[in-house]
PDB file of C-alpha atoms and ligand atoms in Angstrom:
ATOM      1  CA  MET A 112      58.660   0.475 162.384  1.00  0.00           C
ATOM      2  CA  PRO A 113      57.521  -2.659 160.397  1.00  0.00           C
ATOM      3  CA  ALA A 114      57.092  -1.969 156.650  1.00  0.00           C
ATOM      4  CA  GLU A 115      53.291  -2.476 156.828  1.00  0.00           C
ATOM      5  CA  GLN A 116      53.070   0.299 159.445  1.00  0.00           C
ATOM      6  CA  GLN A 117      55.132   2.803 157.425  1.00  0.00           C
ATOM      7  CA  PRO A 118      53.088   5.889 156.533  1.00  0.00           C
ATOM      8  CA  SER A 119      52.180   5.679 152.866  1.00  0.00           C
ATOM      9  CA  THR A 120      51.159   9.258 152.212  1.00  0.00           C
ATOM     10  CA  MET A 121      52.584  12.620 153.122  1.00  0.00           C
ATOM     11  CA  ARG A 122      49.548  13.318 155.284  1.00  0.00           C
ATOM     12  CA  GLU A 123      50.075  10.069 157.216  1.00  0.00           C
ATOM     13  CA  LEU A 124      53.781  10.716 157.569  1.00  0.00           C
ATOM     14  CA  LEU A 125      53.131  14.191 158.987  1.00  0.00           C
ATOM     15  CA  ARG A 126      50.425  12.894 161.359  1.00  0.00           C
ATOM     16  CA  SER A 127      52.796  10.178 162.628  1.00  0.00           C
ATOM     17  CA  LEU A 128      55.445  12.657 163.757  1.00  0.00           C
ATOM     18  CA  ASP A 129      55.777  13.339 167.455  1.00  0.00           C
ATOM     19  CA  VAL A 130      55.866  16.867 168.867  1.00  0.00           C
ATOM     20  CA  PHE A 131      57.072  18.178 172.215  1.00  0.00           C
ATOM     21  CA  SER A 132      58.358  14.749 173.262  1.00  0.00           C
ATOM     22  CA  GLY A 133      60.687  14.132 176.204  1.00  0.00           C
ATOM     23  CA  ASP A 134      61.143  16.144 179.366  1.00  0.00           C
ATOM     24  CA  LEU A 135      60.368  19.809 178.880  1.00  0.00           C
ATOM     25  CA  PRO A 136      61.460  22.619 181.179  1.00  0.00           C
ATOM     26  CA  GLU A 137      59.027  24.489 183.395  1.00  0.00           C
ATOM     27  CA  PHE A 138      58.316  28.167 182.828  1.00  0.00           C
ATOM     28  CA  HIS A 139      56.988  30.375 185.614  1.00  0.00           C
ATOM     29  CA  PRO A 140      56.011  33.717 184.043  1.00  0.00           C
ATOM     30  CA  GLU A 141      55.289  35.231 187.486  1.00  0.00           C
ATOM     31  CA  ALA A 142      59.018  34.925 188.231  1.00  0.00           C
ATOM     32  CA  ALA A 143      60.123  36.351 184.858  1.00  0.00           C
ATOM     33  CA  PRO A 144      62.805  39.058 184.962  1.00  0.00           C
ATOM     34  CA  ASP A 145      62.094  42.743 184.226  1.00  0.00           C
ATOM     35  CA  THR A 146      63.529  42.736 180.694  1.00  0.00           C
ATOM     36  CA  PRO A 147      63.209  40.389 177.728  1.00  0.00           C
ATOM     37  CA  GLN A 148      67.000  40.503 177.311  1.00  0.00           C
ATOM     38  CA  GLU A 149      67.427  38.766 180.682  1.00  0.00           C
ATOM     39  CA  LEU A 150      64.874  36.036 179.950  1.00  0.00           C
ATOM     40  CA  PHE A 151      66.268  35.545 176.432  1.00  0.00           C
ATOM     41  CA  THR A 152      69.772  35.158 177.864  1.00  0.00           C
ATOM     42  CA  ALA A 153      68.537  32.525 180.328  1.00  0.00           C
ATOM     43  CA  TRP A 154      66.694  30.559 177.616  1.00  0.00           C
ATOM     44  CA  LEU A 155      69.586  30.756 175.126  1.00  0.00           C
ATOM     45  CA  THR A 156      72.016  29.612 177.833  1.00  0.00           C
ATOM     46  CA  GLU A 157      69.764  26.612 178.534  1.00  0.00           C
ATOM     47  CA  ALA A 158      69.559  25.814 174.801  1.00  0.00           C
ATOM     48  CA  VAL A 159      73.383  25.913 174.587  1.00  0.00           C
ATOM     49  CA  ALA A 160      73.657  23.635 177.642  1.00  0.00           C
ATOM     50  CA  ALA A 161      71.174  21.197 176.041  1.00  0.00           C
ATOM     51  CA  ASN A 162      73.327  21.041 172.885  1.00  0.00           C
ATOM     52  CA  VAL A 163      70.657  22.501 170.630  1.00  0.00           C
ATOM     53  CA  ARG A 164      72.277  22.685 167.219  1.00  0.00           C
ATOM     54  CA  GLU A 165      72.947  26.321 166.185  1.00  0.00           C
ATOM     55  CA  PRO A 166      70.920  27.732 169.081  1.00  0.00           C
ATOM     56  CA  HIS A 167      71.848  31.217 167.856  1.00  0.00           C
ATOM     57  CA  ALA A 168      70.196  30.655 164.455  1.00  0.00           C
ATOM     58  CA  MET A 169      67.005  32.660 163.965  1.00  0.00           C
ATOM     59  CA  THR A 170      64.552  33.465 161.204  1.00  0.00           C
ATOM     60  CA  LEU A 171      64.638  37.078 160.050  1.00  0.00           C
ATOM     61  CA  SER A 172      61.412  38.139 158.326  1.00  0.00           C
ATOM     62  CA  THR A 173      61.330  41.297 156.262  1.00  0.00           C
ATOM     63  CA  VAL A 174      58.890  42.972 153.909  1.00  0.00           C
ATOM     64  CA  GLY A 175      59.829  44.084 150.390  1.00  0.00           C
ATOM     65  CA  LYS A 176      59.022  47.426 148.788  1.00  0.00           C
ATOM     66  CA  ASP A 177      55.895  45.917 147.204  1.00  0.00           C
ATOM     67  CA  GLY A 178      54.678  44.497 150.539  1.00  0.00           C
ATOM     68  CA  THR A 179      55.786  40.900 149.852  1.00  0.00           C
ATOM     69  CA  PRO A 180      57.054  39.184 153.022  1.00  0.00           C
ATOM     70  CA  THR A 181      60.099  36.920 152.965  1.00  0.00           C
ATOM     71  CA  ALA A 182      62.210  35.156 155.567  1.00  0.00           C
ATOM     72  CA  ARG A 183      65.598  33.499 155.948  1.00  0.00           C
ATOM     73  CA  VAL A 184      67.825  32.121 158.721  1.00  0.00           C
ATOM     74  CA  LEU A 185      70.690  34.223 160.123  1.00  0.00           C
ATOM     75  CA  LEU A 186      73.016  34.000 163.103  1.00  0.00           C
ATOM     76  CA  LEU A 187      72.501  36.206 166.129  1.00  0.00           C
ATOM     77  CA  LYS A 188      75.596  38.337 166.775  1.00  0.00           C
ATOM     78  CA  ASP A 189      74.785  40.031 170.073  1.00  0.00           C
ATOM     79  CA  VAL A 190      72.018  40.978 172.494  1.00  0.00           C
ATOM     80  CA  GLY A 191      72.135  44.134 174.581  1.00  0.00           C
ATOM     81  CA  ALA A 192      70.054  47.022 175.876  1.00  0.00           C
ATOM     82  CA  GLY A 193      69.787  48.298 172.279  1.00  0.00           C
ATOM     83  CA  GLY A 194      68.403  45.051 170.914  1.00  0.00           C
ATOM     84  CA  TRP A 195      69.255  41.902 168.952  1.00  0.00           C
ATOM     85  CA  SER A 196      72.046  42.182 166.328  1.00  0.00           C
ATOM     86  CA  PHE A 197      72.770  40.328 163.107  1.00  0.00           C
ATOM     87  CA  ALA A 198      75.096  40.946 160.169  1.00  0.00           C
ATOM     88  CA  SER A 199      74.778  40.716 156.415  1.00  0.00           C
ATOM     89  CA  HIS A 200      75.308  42.460 153.088  1.00  0.00           C
ATOM     90  CA  ALA A 201      73.473  45.770 152.746  1.00  0.00           C
ATOM     91  CA  ALA A 202      73.104  45.017 149.018  1.00  0.00           C
ATOM     92  CA  SER A 203      71.452  41.605 149.545  1.00  0.00           C
ATOM     93  CA  PRO A 204      67.664  41.250 149.199  1.00  0.00           C
ATOM     94  CA  LYS A 205      67.263  41.442 153.002  1.00  0.00           C
ATOM     95  CA  GLY A 206      69.488  44.542 153.109  1.00  0.00           C
ATOM     96  CA  ARG A 207      67.378  46.161 150.391  1.00  0.00           C
ATOM     97  CA  ASP A 208      64.166  45.225 152.238  1.00  0.00           C
ATOM     98  CA  LEU A 209      65.491  46.770 155.450  1.00  0.00           C
ATOM     99  CA  ALA A 210      66.540  49.961 153.648  1.00  0.00           C
ATOM    100  CA  ALA A 211      63.020  50.309 152.195  1.00  0.00           C
ATOM    101  CA  ALA A 212      61.057  49.175 155.290  1.00  0.00           C
ATOM    102  CA  PRO A 213      63.175  49.135 158.471  1.00  0.00           C
ATOM    103  CA  THR A 214      60.885  46.842 160.464  1.00  0.00           C
ATOM    104  CA  ALA A 215      61.363  43.121 160.880  1.00  0.00           C
ATOM    105  CA  ALA A 216      60.598  40.041 162.953  1.00  0.00           C
ATOM    106  CA  LEU A 217      63.025  37.537 164.465  1.00  0.00           C
ATOM    107  CA  THR A 218      61.965  34.008 165.438  1.00  0.00           C
ATOM    108  CA  PHE A 219      63.968  31.484 167.447  1.00  0.00           C
ATOM    109  CA  TYR A 220      62.969  27.841 167.998  1.00  0.00           C
ATOM    110  CA  TRP A 221      64.728  25.497 170.394  1.00  0.00           C
ATOM    111  CA  PRO A 222      63.188  22.023 169.805  1.00  0.00           C
ATOM    112  CA  GLN A 223      64.767  20.253 172.791  1.00  0.00           C
ATOM    113  CA  GLN A 224      62.955  22.672 175.102  1.00  0.00           C
ATOM    114  CA  ALA A 225      59.853  23.260 172.914  1.00  0.00           C
ATOM    115  CA  ARG A 226      60.586  26.962 173.202  1.00  0.00           C
ATOM    116  CA  GLN A 227      59.958  29.738 170.736  1.00  0.00           C
ATOM    117  CA  VAL A 228      60.877  33.436 171.015  1.00  0.00           C
ATOM    118  CA  ARG A 229      59.324  35.998 168.652  1.00  0.00           C
ATOM    119  CA  LEU A 230      60.444  39.609 168.332  1.00  0.00           C
ATOM    120  CA  CYS A 231      59.055  42.465 166.245  1.00  0.00           C
ATOM    121  CA  GLY A 232      60.575  45.893 165.974  1.00  0.00           C
ATOM    122  CA  THR A 233      62.547  48.457 164.071  1.00  0.00           C
ATOM    123  CA  VAL A 234      65.921  47.732 162.524  1.00  0.00           C
ATOM    124  CA  ALA A 235      68.795  50.188 162.173  1.00  0.00           C
ATOM    125  CA  PRO A 236      72.310  49.716 160.817  1.00  0.00           C
ATOM    126  CA  GLU A 237      75.078  50.074 163.398  1.00  0.00           C
ATOM    127  CA  SER A 238      78.038  52.446 162.874  1.00  0.00           C
ATOM    128  CA  GLU A 239      80.639  51.650 160.210  1.00  0.00           C
ATOM    129  CA  GLU A 240      83.080  50.978 163.030  1.00  0.00           C
ATOM    130  CA  ARG A 241      80.866  48.327 164.685  1.00  0.00           C
ATOM    131  CA  SER A 242      80.146  46.694 161.311  1.00  0.00           C
ATOM    132  CA  ALA A 243      83.895  46.630 160.597  1.00  0.00           C
ATOM    133  CA  GLN A 244      84.559  45.030 164.000  1.00  0.00           C
ATOM    134  CA  ASP A 245      82.026  42.318 163.211  1.00  0.00           C
ATOM    135  CA  PHE A 246      83.594  41.726 159.791  1.00  0.00           C
ATOM    136  CA  LEU A 247      87.138  41.526 161.162  1.00  0.00           C
ATOM    137  CA  ALA A 248      86.058  39.011 163.828  1.00  0.00           C
ATOM    138  CA  ARG A 249      84.970  36.569 161.080  1.00  0.00           C
ATOM    139  CA  SER A 250      87.172  33.695 159.917  1.00  0.00           C
ATOM    140  CA  LEU A 251      89.338  34.258 156.829  1.00  0.00           C
ATOM    141  CA  GLY A 252      87.040  32.067 154.723  1.00  0.00           C
ATOM    142  CA  SER A 253      83.914  33.942 155.845  1.00  0.00           C
ATOM    143  CA  ARG A 254      85.578  37.300 155.168  1.00  0.00           C
ATOM    144  CA  ALA A 255      86.632  36.139 151.696  1.00  0.00           C
ATOM    145  CA  GLU A 256      83.087  34.994 150.941  1.00  0.00           C
ATOM    146  CA  ALA A 257      81.613  38.253 152.237  1.00  0.00           C
ATOM    147  CA  LEU A 258      84.126  40.319 150.270  1.00  0.00           C
ATOM    148  CA  VAL A 259      82.867  38.779 147.030  1.00  0.00           C
ATOM    149  CA  GLY A 260      79.625  40.597 147.791  1.00  0.00           C
ATOM    150  CA  MET A 261      77.383  38.837 145.246  1.00  0.00           C
ATOM    151  CA  GLN A 262      74.953  37.304 147.766  1.00  0.00           C
ATOM    152  CA  SER A 263      71.682  36.111 146.201  1.00  0.00           C
ATOM    153  CA  ARG A 264      72.517  37.318 142.670  1.00  0.00           C
ATOM    154  CA  PRO A 265      71.900  34.814 139.819  1.00  0.00           C
ATOM    155  CA  LEU A 266      74.874  32.466 139.349  1.00  0.00           C
ATOM    156  CA  ASP A 267      75.511  31.424 135.742  1.00  0.00           C
ATOM    157  CA  ASP A 268      78.626  29.332 136.308  1.00  0.00           C
ATOM    158  CA  PRO A 269      79.428  27.650 139.680  1.00  0.00           C
ATOM    159  CA  LYS A 270      83.151  27.919 138.823  1.00  0.00           C
ATOM    160  CA  SER A 271      82.857  31.701 139.221  1.00  0.00           C
ATOM    161  CA  VAL A 272      82.327  31.247 143.005  1.00  0.00           C
ATOM    162  CA  LEU A 273      85.692  29.524 143.447  1.00  0.00           C
ATOM    163  CA  ALA A 274      87.503  32.055 141.257  1.00  0.00           C
ATOM    164  CA  ALA A 275      85.936  35.059 143.049  1.00  0.00           C
ATOM    165  CA  THR A 276      86.620  33.583 146.514  1.00  0.00           C
ATOM    166  CA  GLU A 277      90.261  32.869 145.633  1.00  0.00           C
ATOM    167  CA  GLU A 278      90.641  36.432 144.404  1.00  0.00           C
ATOM    168  CA  SER A 279      89.161  37.705 147.704  1.00  0.00           C
ATOM    169  CA  LEU A 280      91.474  35.441 149.716  1.00  0.00           C
ATOM    170  CA  ALA A 281      94.513  36.797 147.854  1.00  0.00           C
ATOM    171  CA  ARG A 282      93.292  40.380 148.522  1.00  0.00           C
ATOM    172  CA  LEU A 283      92.805  39.644 152.229  1.00  0.00           C
ATOM    173  CA  LYS A 284      96.300  38.186 152.468  1.00  0.00           C
ATOM    174  CA  ARG A 285      97.702  41.421 150.975  1.00  0.00           C
ATOM    175  CA  GLU A 286      95.368  43.681 153.003  1.00  0.00           C
ATOM    176  CA  PRO A 287      94.429  41.832 156.235  1.00  0.00           C
ATOM    177  CA  ASP A 288      92.486  44.824 157.623  1.00  0.00           C
ATOM    178  CA  LEU A 289      90.281  45.120 154.561  1.00  0.00           C
ATOM    179  CA  VAL A 290      86.554  45.366 155.341  1.00  0.00           C
ATOM    180  CA  ALA A 291      83.822  44.574 152.798  1.00  0.00           C
ATOM    181  CA  GLU A 292      82.066  47.878 152.124  1.00  0.00           C
ATOM    182  CA  GLU A 293      78.563  46.421 152.175  1.00  0.00           C
ATOM    183  CA  TRP A 294      79.032  44.350 155.344  1.00  0.00           C
ATOM    184  CA  THR A 295      76.573  45.732 157.893  1.00  0.00           C
ATOM    185  CA  LEU A 296      75.770  44.971 161.493  1.00  0.00           C
ATOM    186  CA  TYR A 297      72.078  45.648 162.103  1.00  0.00           C
ATOM    187  CA  THR A 298      70.235  45.867 165.416  1.00  0.00           C
ATOM    188  CA  LEU A 299      66.545  45.131 165.854  1.00  0.00           C
ATOM    189  CA  SER A 300      65.096  47.165 168.713  1.00  0.00           C
ATOM    190  CA  PRO A 301      61.964  45.215 169.692  1.00  0.00           C
ATOM    191  CA  ASN A 302      58.527  46.633 170.425  1.00  0.00           C
ATOM    192  CA  SER A 303      57.425  43.196 171.577  1.00  0.00           C
ATOM    193  CA  VAL A 304      59.149  39.966 172.579  1.00  0.00           C
ATOM    194  CA  GLU A 305      57.059  36.858 173.140  1.00  0.00           C
ATOM    195  CA  PHE A 306      58.322  33.798 175.010  1.00  0.00           C
ATOM    196  CA  TRP A 307      56.444  30.575 174.235  1.00  0.00           C
ATOM    197  CA  GLN A 308      56.915  27.413 176.260  1.00  0.00           C
ATOM    198  CA  GLY A 309      55.397  24.357 174.611  1.00  0.00           C
ATOM    199  CA  ASP A 310      53.587  21.683 176.614  1.00  0.00           C
ATOM    200  CA  LYS A 311      52.774  18.109 175.612  1.00  0.00           C
ATOM    201  CA  GLN A 312      49.138  18.563 176.750  1.00  0.00           C
ATOM    202  CA  ARG A 313      48.981  21.781 174.695  1.00  0.00           C
ATOM    203  CA  LYS A 314      48.821  23.974 177.806  1.00  0.00           C
ATOM    204  CA  HIS A 315      51.459  26.174 176.262  1.00  0.00           C
ATOM    205  CA  ILE A 316      52.589  29.142 178.322  1.00  0.00           C
ATOM    206  CA  ARG A 317      53.022  32.465 176.534  1.00  0.00           C
ATOM    207  CA  LEU A 318      54.430  35.657 177.975  1.00  0.00           C
ATOM    208  CA  ALA A 319      54.780  38.860 175.923  1.00  0.00           C
ATOM    209  CA  TYR A 320      56.974  41.791 176.898  1.00  0.00           C
ATOM    210  CA  LEU A 321      55.576  45.013 175.419  1.00  0.00           C
ATOM    211  CA  ARG A 322      57.634  48.180 175.227  1.00  0.00           C
ATOM    212  CA  ALA A 323      56.376  50.968 177.509  1.00  0.00           C
ATOM    213  CA  ASP A 324      57.600  54.547 178.050  1.00  0.00           C
ATOM    214  CA  ASP A 325      59.777  53.593 180.987  1.00  0.00           C
ATOM    215  CA  GLY A 326      60.705  49.974 180.274  1.00  0.00           C
ATOM    216  CA  TRP A 327      58.554  46.909 179.660  1.00  0.00           C
ATOM    217  CA  THR A 328      55.123  45.656 180.630  1.00  0.00           C
ATOM    218  CA  THR A 329      54.258  41.964 180.464  1.00  0.00           C
ATOM    219  CA  GLN A 330      51.129  40.221 179.306  1.00  0.00           C
ATOM    220  CA  LEU A 331      50.144  36.554 179.365  1.00  0.00           C
ATOM    221  CA  LEU A 332      48.578  35.259 176.140  1.00  0.00           C
ATOM    222  CA  TRP A 333      46.113  32.447 175.521  1.00  0.00           C
ATOM    223  CA  PRO A 334      47.805  29.408 174.061  1.00  0.00           C
TER     224      PRO A 334
HETATM  225  C1  LIG B 510      72.151  28.459 160.105  1.00  0.00           C
HETATM  226  C2  LIG B 510      72.297  29.551 159.070  1.00  0.00           C
HETATM  227  C3  LIG B 510      72.968  30.717 159.411  1.00  0.00           C
HETATM  228  C4  LIG B 510      73.093  31.763 158.474  1.00  0.00           C
HETATM  229  N1  LIG B 510      73.695  32.926 158.880  1.00  0.00           N
HETATM  230  C5  LIG B 510      73.732  33.982 158.030  1.00  0.00           C
HETATM  231  C6  LIG B 510      74.233  35.244 158.490  1.00  0.00           C
HETATM  232  O1  LIG B 510      74.593  35.435 159.664  1.00  0.00           O
HETATM  233  N2  LIG B 510      74.285  36.265 157.578  1.00  0.00           N
HETATM  234  C7  LIG B 510      73.851  36.107 156.279  1.00  0.00           C
HETATM  235  O2  LIG B 510      73.929  37.074 155.502  1.00  0.00           O
HETATM  236  N3  LIG B 510      73.340  34.935 155.831  1.00  0.00           N
HETATM  237  C8  LIG B 510      73.271  33.864 156.682  1.00  0.00           C
HETATM  238  N4  LIG B 510      72.728  32.668 156.252  1.00  0.00           N
HETATM  239  C9  LIG B 510      72.233  32.573 154.853  1.00  0.00           C
HETATM  240  C10 LIG B 510      70.828  33.215 154.757  1.00  0.00           C
HETATM  241  O3  LIG B 510      69.850  32.307 155.262  1.00  0.00           O
HETATM  242  C11 LIG B 510      70.426  33.616 153.321  1.00  0.00           C
HETATM  243  O4  LIG B 510      70.504  32.499 152.467  1.00  0.00           O
HETATM  244  C12 LIG B 510      71.310  34.712 152.740  1.00  0.00           C
HETATM  245  O5  LIG B 510      71.643  35.684 153.721  1.00  0.00           O
HETATM  246  C13 LIG B 510      70.591  35.417 151.560  1.00  0.00           C
HETATM  247  O6  LIG B 510      69.388  35.995 152.018  1.00  0.00           O
HETATM  248  P1  LIG B 510      68.567  37.094 151.184  1.00  0.00           P
HETATM  249  O7  LIG B 510      68.610  36.657 149.740  1.00  0.00           O
HETATM  250  O8  LIG B 510      67.194  37.064 151.751  1.00  0.00           O
HETATM  251  O9  LIG B 510      69.236  38.436 151.393  1.00  0.00           O
HETATM  252  C14 LIG B 510      72.583  31.613 157.152  1.00  0.00           C
HETATM  253  C15 LIG B 510      71.907  30.419 156.824  1.00  0.00           C
HETATM  254  C16 LIG B 510      71.753  29.417 157.769  1.00  0.00           C
HETATM  255  C17 LIG B 510      70.978  28.162 157.392  1.00  0.00           C
END
């Protein structure tokens, strides 16, 4: 873009940005499968095939004891009949939020496809055994970092991170089966899962799965 056409203000810069460009996939809600797990699996598989960067990254939104909402990005660990799983420290702010108010939202966005998936539901910790399995499947470096267990606490001296991680690494070399006590696999069991397919002409297609007594009902939503 020639210099004279460069946006000069933040507002202009934001207005100049393109959205939903390129070829977007079609979405036919009338042919959607019976469960949100099946449709999610199909969409995630397509995002992987399209080389979306970290397609398994999602925003986890929680609510604190005082009602303040907050959100952060986590990696999805599994999807099954029970729900969508993620792992973290039980003593972290998100772990404390979930202990106080075990409801949360998960949001995925796959830009190449202009697709968003939103889930809301209840969150429960998995068994110690399943959390331990998740921990032991992590790389040595990730286990060492998790073993430090100070996530989100104030850091006075950056050198302390290196020292604490080296200490954890040495411990893990002595005790390779060691599992960080606070490491927890959580599963969100959704009450609703909404699939949103963006469209350049803004004729977005939205399909919500709503939990019913014997499975799921579906509902189209206005864009
Ligand atoms: C792509 C990406 C993946 C992440 N995955 C995780 C994860 O799986 N578990 C985790 O505890 N933090 C993960 N984080 C870091 C979190 O976003 C967050 O900074 C950290 O968990 C502290 O959150 P809290 O203070 O709200 O508890 C990830 C960050 C990014 C950007």
